[in-house]
Short mmCIF file of C-alpha atoms in Angstrom, two decimals:
data_model
loop_
_atom_site.label_atom_id
_atom_site.label_comp_id
_atom_site.label_asym_id
_atom_site.label_seq_id
_atom_site.Cartn_x
_atom_site.Cartn_y
_atom_site.Cartn_z
CA MET O 1 75.80 -102.11 -18.01
CA GLY O 2 77.61 -99.19 -19.69
CA ASP O 3 74.68 -98.50 -22.05
CA ASN O 4 72.20 -98.59 -19.17
CA SER O 5 74.38 -96.19 -17.21
CA LYS O 6 74.50 -93.81 -20.18
CA ILE O 7 70.74 -93.96 -20.66
CA THR O 8 70.18 -93.24 -16.97
CA ARG O 9 72.69 -90.37 -17.06
CA VAL O 10 71.28 -88.74 -20.21
CA LEU O 11 67.69 -89.03 -19.01
CA ASN O 12 68.66 -87.53 -15.66
CA ILE O 13 70.37 -84.56 -17.33
CA PHE O 14 67.45 -84.11 -19.74
CA SER O 15 65.00 -84.18 -16.83
CA LYS O 16 66.93 -81.44 -15.00
CA LEU O 17 67.03 -79.27 -18.10
CA SER O 18 63.30 -79.78 -18.72
CA GLU O 19 62.57 -78.65 -15.16
CA GLY O 20 64.44 -75.39 -15.76
CA LYS O 21 67.50 -76.32 -13.74
CA VAL O 22 71.07 -75.39 -14.67
CA VAL O 23 73.32 -78.35 -15.47
CA ASN O 24 76.96 -77.94 -14.42
CA LYS O 25 79.45 -80.28 -16.10
CA PRO O 26 81.84 -80.79 -13.14
CA GLU O 27 78.91 -81.50 -10.81
CA GLU O 28 77.33 -84.03 -13.17
CA ALA O 29 80.71 -85.68 -13.79
CA ASN O 30 81.17 -86.07 -10.03
CA ILE O 31 77.63 -87.47 -9.52
CA PHE O 32 78.01 -90.15 -12.19
CA GLY O 33 81.71 -90.86 -11.78
CA VAL O 34 82.69 -89.92 -15.34
CA ASP O 35 84.87 -87.19 -16.83
CA GLU O 36 83.52 -83.84 -18.09
CA ARG O 37 84.00 -84.83 -21.75
CA THR O 38 81.45 -87.61 -21.25
CA ILE O 39 78.92 -85.14 -19.84
CA GLN O 40 79.62 -82.83 -22.81
CA ARG O 41 78.86 -85.71 -25.22
CA ASP O 42 75.63 -86.37 -23.31
CA ILE O 43 74.59 -82.72 -23.69
CA ASP O 44 75.50 -82.81 -27.40
CA ASP O 45 73.31 -85.92 -27.81
CA ILE O 46 70.40 -84.09 -26.12
CA ARG O 47 70.93 -81.14 -28.47
CA LYS O 48 70.82 -83.44 -31.50
CA TYR O 49 67.61 -85.00 -30.25
CA LEU O 50 65.99 -81.58 -29.72
CA ASP O 51 67.03 -80.45 -33.22
CA PHE O 52 65.52 -83.63 -34.69
CA ASP O 53 62.33 -83.26 -32.63
CA SER O 54 61.96 -79.59 -33.60
CA GLY O 55 62.14 -80.44 -37.28
CA ASN O 56 59.55 -83.21 -37.02
CA ASN O 57 56.78 -81.77 -34.87
CA ASN O 58 54.01 -79.31 -35.63
CA SER O 59 53.57 -77.91 -32.13
CA GLY O 60 55.25 -74.62 -32.98
CA ILE O 61 57.56 -75.09 -29.97
CA THR O 62 61.31 -75.54 -30.15
CA ASP O 63 63.70 -76.19 -27.27
CA ARG O 64 67.40 -75.28 -27.26
CA ILE O 65 70.25 -75.96 -24.86
CA ILE O 66 72.12 -72.73 -24.02
CA TYR O 67 75.35 -72.26 -22.10
CA ASP O 68 75.35 -69.40 -19.57
CA HIS O 69 78.82 -68.08 -18.74
CA VAL O 70 77.61 -66.36 -15.59
CA LEU O 71 75.93 -69.47 -14.20
CA LYS O 72 78.69 -71.67 -15.65
CA GLY O 73 76.19 -74.22 -16.79
CA TYR O 74 73.61 -75.27 -19.39
CA TYR O 75 69.89 -74.54 -19.36
CA MET O 76 66.97 -75.24 -21.69
CA GLU O 77 65.41 -72.33 -23.56
CA ARG O 78 61.89 -72.76 -24.90
CA ALA O 79 60.98 -70.76 -27.99
CA TYR O 80 57.90 -70.63 -30.17
CA LYS O 81 58.47 -70.99 -33.87
CA SER O 82 56.86 -68.43 -36.13
CA LYS O 83 53.84 -69.63 -38.08
CA LEU O 84 54.72 -67.06 -40.76
CA SER O 85 57.21 -67.40 -43.58
CA ASN O 86 59.77 -64.63 -44.10
CA SER O 87 57.96 -63.48 -47.26
CA GLU O 88 54.70 -63.25 -45.30
CA ILE O 89 56.45 -61.21 -42.59
CA LEU O 90 57.75 -58.81 -45.24
CA ALA O 91 54.28 -58.46 -46.79
CA ILE O 92 52.65 -57.74 -43.40
CA CYS O 93 55.27 -55.08 -42.59
CA LYS O 94 54.68 -53.39 -45.96
CA ILE O 95 50.90 -53.37 -45.43
CA LEU O 96 51.27 -51.99 -41.90
CA LEU O 97 53.55 -49.16 -43.04
CA ASP O 98 51.23 -48.29 -45.91
CA SER O 99 48.19 -48.24 -43.60
CA ARG O 100 49.60 -45.26 -41.63
CA ALA O 101 47.23 -46.31 -38.86
CA PHE O 102 49.54 -45.89 -35.86
CA THR O 103 51.85 -43.35 -34.27
CA LYS O 104 55.55 -43.64 -35.10
CA LYS O 105 56.23 -45.14 -31.67
CA GLU O 106 53.52 -47.82 -32.00
CA MET O 107 54.45 -48.60 -35.60
CA ASP O 108 58.15 -49.09 -34.78
CA LYS O 109 57.24 -51.41 -31.92
CA LEU O 110 54.84 -53.46 -34.07
CA ILE O 111 57.29 -53.75 -36.95
CA GLY O 112 60.11 -54.71 -34.59
CA ASN O 113 58.07 -57.47 -32.95
CA ILE O 114 56.94 -58.88 -36.28
CA VAL O 115 60.40 -58.86 -37.87
CA GLU O 116 61.78 -60.77 -34.88
CA CYS O 117 59.52 -63.65 -35.95
CA CYS O 118 61.87 -64.36 -38.88
CA SER O 119 63.29 -67.86 -38.68
CA ILE O 120 66.99 -66.91 -38.79
CA LYS O 121 68.96 -63.76 -37.98
CA SER O 122 70.36 -63.19 -41.47
CA GLU O 123 66.88 -63.13 -43.02
CA GLU O 124 65.66 -60.85 -40.23
CA ASP O 125 68.35 -58.38 -41.32
CA ILE O 126 67.20 -58.65 -44.96
CA VAL O 127 63.61 -57.78 -44.01
CA ARG O 128 64.81 -54.82 -41.94
CA LYS O 129 66.83 -53.47 -44.89
CA LEU O 130 63.90 -53.89 -47.31
CA ILE O 131 61.60 -51.76 -45.14
CA ALA O 132 64.21 -49.40 -43.63
CA ASN O 133 63.54 -46.48 -45.98
CA GLU O 134 59.76 -46.61 -45.57
CA GLN O 135 60.08 -46.95 -41.82
CA TYR O 136 62.49 -44.00 -41.59
CA HIS O 137 60.20 -41.72 -43.65
CA TYR O 138 57.00 -42.98 -42.01
CA ILE O 139 54.46 -40.19 -41.43
CA GLU O 140 52.20 -40.82 -38.47
CA PRO O 141 48.48 -39.84 -38.52
CA GLN O 142 47.54 -36.33 -37.47
CA HIS O 143 45.65 -37.46 -34.36
CA LYS O 144 48.91 -38.77 -32.81
CA SER O 145 46.95 -41.03 -30.45
CA ASP O 146 48.19 -44.33 -29.06
CA PHE O 147 45.10 -46.52 -28.87
CA LEU O 148 46.19 -50.17 -28.99
CA ASP O 149 45.21 -50.80 -25.36
CA LEU O 150 41.82 -49.17 -25.95
CA LEU O 151 41.38 -51.29 -29.09
CA TRP O 152 41.96 -54.46 -27.08
CA LYS O 153 39.59 -53.34 -24.33
CA ALA O 154 36.85 -52.75 -26.91
CA GLY O 155 37.53 -56.17 -28.44
CA GLN O 156 37.17 -57.86 -25.06
CA ALA O 157 33.85 -56.07 -24.45
CA ILE O 158 32.58 -57.29 -27.83
CA LYS O 159 33.58 -60.87 -27.06
CA GLU O 160 32.00 -60.82 -23.60
CA GLN O 161 28.94 -58.84 -24.80
CA LYS O 162 29.35 -56.16 -22.15
CA TYR O 163 28.09 -52.59 -22.31
CA ILE O 164 30.70 -49.85 -22.60
CA LYS O 165 30.67 -46.17 -21.75
CA ILE O 166 32.78 -43.86 -23.90
CA THR O 167 33.80 -40.21 -23.98
CA TYR O 168 33.98 -39.29 -27.65
CA THR O 169 35.12 -36.18 -29.56
CA ARG O 170 32.71 -35.57 -32.42
CA THR O 171 34.15 -34.75 -35.83
CA LYS O 172 31.73 -32.01 -36.85
CA ASP O 173 31.99 -29.67 -33.84
CA LYS O 174 34.84 -31.20 -31.73
CA LYS O 175 32.39 -31.46 -28.82
CA GLU O 176 32.94 -34.22 -26.28
CA VAL O 177 29.92 -36.45 -25.73
CA LYS O 178 29.30 -39.47 -23.53
CA ARG O 179 27.63 -42.59 -24.87
CA GLU O 180 26.60 -45.91 -23.36
CA LEU O 181 26.84 -48.51 -26.10
CA LYS O 182 26.48 -52.14 -27.10
CA PRO O 183 29.78 -52.72 -29.00
CA ALA O 184 29.40 -54.85 -32.11
CA ALA O 185 32.59 -54.81 -34.20
CA ILE O 186 35.99 -53.26 -34.81
CA MET O 187 36.81 -52.32 -38.39
CA PHE O 188 39.63 -50.62 -40.29
CA SER O 189 39.39 -48.38 -43.32
CA GLU O 190 41.78 -45.84 -44.87
CA PHE O 191 44.12 -44.91 -41.99
CA TYR O 192 41.62 -45.34 -39.13
CA PHE O 193 40.14 -47.99 -36.87
CA TYR O 194 36.42 -47.77 -36.16
CA LEU O 195 34.06 -49.13 -33.53
CA ALA O 196 30.57 -50.11 -34.67
CA ALA O 197 28.16 -49.98 -31.74
CA PHE O 198 24.44 -49.75 -31.00
CA ILE O 199 22.90 -46.85 -29.06
CA GLU O 200 19.86 -47.68 -26.95
CA ASP O 201 19.25 -44.20 -25.50
CA GLU O 202 16.03 -42.94 -27.11
CA LYS O 203 16.87 -39.23 -26.71
CA THR O 204 20.12 -39.68 -28.60
CA ARG O 205 18.39 -41.72 -31.29
CA GLU O 206 15.86 -38.90 -31.87
CA ASN O 207 18.62 -36.95 -33.61
CA PHE O 208 19.48 -39.75 -36.00
CA GLU O 209 19.41 -38.86 -39.68
CA VAL O 210 17.52 -42.09 -40.32
CA PRO O 211 14.64 -42.48 -37.82
CA GLY O 212 14.44 -45.99 -36.39
CA ASP O 213 17.83 -46.90 -37.85
CA VAL O 214 18.54 -50.52 -36.87
CA TYR O 215 22.21 -50.42 -37.88
CA PRO O 216 25.13 -49.51 -35.60
CA THR O 217 26.72 -46.09 -35.27
CA ILE O 218 30.35 -45.71 -36.34
CA TYR O 219 32.97 -44.20 -34.01
CA ARG O 220 36.58 -43.49 -34.93
CA ILE O 221 38.58 -45.20 -32.20
CA ASP O 222 41.32 -42.58 -32.00
CA ARG O 223 38.58 -40.04 -31.08
CA ILE O 224 37.51 -42.11 -28.08
CA LYS O 225 39.17 -40.34 -25.15
CA LYS O 226 37.96 -42.76 -22.51
CA LEU O 227 36.40 -46.23 -22.63
CA GLU O 228 34.96 -48.01 -19.63
CA VAL O 229 33.73 -51.61 -19.79
CA LEU O 230 30.62 -51.91 -17.64
CA GLY O 231 29.64 -54.95 -15.62
CA GLU O 232 26.23 -55.32 -17.25
CA LYS O 233 25.92 -57.72 -20.16
CA PHE O 234 23.61 -57.47 -23.15
CA LYS O 235 22.04 -60.31 -25.10
CA MET O 236 22.21 -60.65 -28.84
CA PRO O 237 20.13 -63.64 -29.95
CA HIS O 238 21.66 -65.59 -32.83
CA ARG O 239 18.96 -64.55 -35.28
CA ASP O 240 19.62 -60.88 -34.55
CA ARG O 241 23.41 -61.12 -34.29
CA PHE O 242 25.26 -58.32 -36.00
CA GLU O 243 27.10 -59.80 -38.97
CA GLU O 244 30.32 -57.80 -39.14
CA GLY O 245 31.40 -59.25 -42.48
CA GLU O 246 28.14 -58.42 -44.25
CA PHE O 247 28.02 -54.93 -42.72
CA ARG O 248 31.66 -54.34 -43.70
CA LYS O 249 30.90 -55.08 -47.35
CA ARG O 250 28.37 -52.26 -47.43
CA ILE O 251 30.06 -49.53 -45.39
CA GLN O 252 33.22 -48.86 -47.37
CA PHE O 253 33.39 -45.19 -46.44
CA MET O 254 32.59 -45.31 -42.71
CA TYR O 255 29.69 -42.86 -42.85
CA GLY O 256 26.39 -43.55 -41.18
CA GLY O 257 23.08 -43.35 -42.99
CA ARG O 258 20.51 -45.51 -44.66
CA LEU O 259 21.12 -48.63 -46.68
CA GLN O 260 20.77 -47.94 -50.39
CA ARG O 261 21.40 -49.63 -53.71
CA ILE O 262 22.91 -47.40 -56.38
CA LYS O 263 23.24 -47.95 -60.09
CA PHE O 264 25.91 -46.38 -62.28
CA ARG O 265 27.85 -46.68 -65.53
CA TYR O 266 31.60 -47.07 -65.44
CA TYR O 267 33.71 -45.72 -68.33
CA GLY O 268 37.16 -46.26 -66.81
CA TYR O 269 39.97 -48.66 -67.60
CA SER O 270 39.83 -51.10 -64.67
CA VAL O 271 36.46 -52.44 -63.62
CA GLU O 272 38.31 -54.78 -61.24
CA ALA O 273 39.30 -51.73 -59.15
CA ILE O 274 35.62 -50.80 -58.80
CA LEU O 275 34.60 -54.31 -57.82
CA ASP O 276 37.40 -54.46 -55.24
CA ARG O 277 36.44 -51.06 -53.80
CA LEU O 278 32.76 -51.98 -53.52
CA PRO O 279 32.48 -55.65 -52.45
CA THR O 280 28.71 -55.72 -53.01
CA ALA O 281 29.02 -54.42 -56.58
CA ARG O 282 27.87 -56.61 -59.43
CA ILE O 283 28.01 -56.06 -63.16
CA ILE O 284 24.53 -55.84 -64.72
CA SER O 285 25.70 -55.44 -68.28
CA GLU O 286 28.67 -54.46 -70.46
CA LYS O 287 28.76 -52.87 -73.92
CA ASP O 288 31.83 -51.57 -75.77
CA GLY O 289 33.86 -51.52 -72.57
CA VAL O 290 31.23 -49.56 -70.61
CA TYR O 291 29.88 -51.36 -67.55
CA THR O 292 26.54 -50.90 -65.83
CA ILE O 293 27.01 -51.71 -62.16
CA SER O 294 24.77 -52.01 -59.11
CA ALA O 295 26.05 -51.85 -55.50
CA GLU O 296 24.51 -51.86 -52.03
CA VAL O 297 26.07 -49.36 -49.59
CA PHE O 298 25.44 -47.52 -46.32
CA GLY O 299 25.44 -43.77 -45.90
CA LYS O 300 26.53 -40.78 -47.93
CA GLY O 301 30.21 -41.61 -48.14
CA ILE O 302 29.66 -43.14 -51.56
CA GLU O 303 28.66 -39.72 -52.94
CA GLY O 304 32.05 -38.15 -52.23
CA TRP O 305 33.85 -41.14 -53.70
CA ILE O 306 31.78 -40.96 -56.90
CA ARG O 307 32.57 -37.26 -57.30
CA GLY O 308 36.24 -38.12 -57.02
CA GLN O 309 35.97 -40.50 -59.97
CA GLY O 310 35.19 -37.62 -62.34
CA LYS O 311 33.82 -38.54 -65.75
CA SER O 312 34.57 -42.26 -65.34
CA ILE O 313 31.30 -42.79 -63.41
CA GLU O 314 27.78 -41.74 -64.38
CA VAL O 315 25.14 -42.25 -61.68
CA LEU O 316 21.87 -43.68 -62.98
CA GLY O 317 20.04 -43.49 -59.64
CA GLU O 318 18.97 -46.04 -57.08
CA SER O 319 18.02 -49.53 -58.11
#
């Protein structure tokens, strides 16, 4: 009889906690006709069960019993365990700080939220100390624009295949222009996020450097002053679907222009750095440490990069 009474009592307390109710020891002791120490043991048993369950499930959810001094009772707190290890959290923070993609305010908020995902407080403090100097000396980008909300809005439009209308400040003359676009992808490269989108307006397309260009135009997201998601949807049949990954391999420098395949010799010390910088690059031949390489890229951005390599690269032309 005693065991059954305990089972009934513990299940009743657990049910109240699961429903978000506050469990008060004197009240429970009075309901079940036991002393408060018995109710405390029941709560301790529930805590042990939750600890065991948390360590043996893969749901990512953990429940804890917390005592609230104001309410003078116990309640159940539901938390979501981080899917990241502490070392992964540290690596992500380092990459974020090195990207210099966000304003100081946005970066501090992002770093703070990520570090809080550490499994225990002491290790959270270790991560904070390891990145403290970089975070303190962080230099935000010159545009000083907060654009995370705009980034999300663009992502939603891409997912739902909805037209967008943007007000954009052009780089070359700082003139504001309005564009109605079919958004295709969001990309990041060297400090900036970019939106790849298709322009359907024929008058605008007349000024394209490449007539009849079938590839998207690239817009720096921090230069988008206003973005409106329109109600109209566009269709992108599977066979014509823009392949972001394939496009990203070929547009390393975020400049528009035609698709071209270049061929060059590399005389430097680390061919791996070249292959990492140009994902479409492939080695044609190698002799005495000199590599002949071919790569497929979009636009003129590659020209400036090659000039920056000095004598380590010799252009052989297009292949």
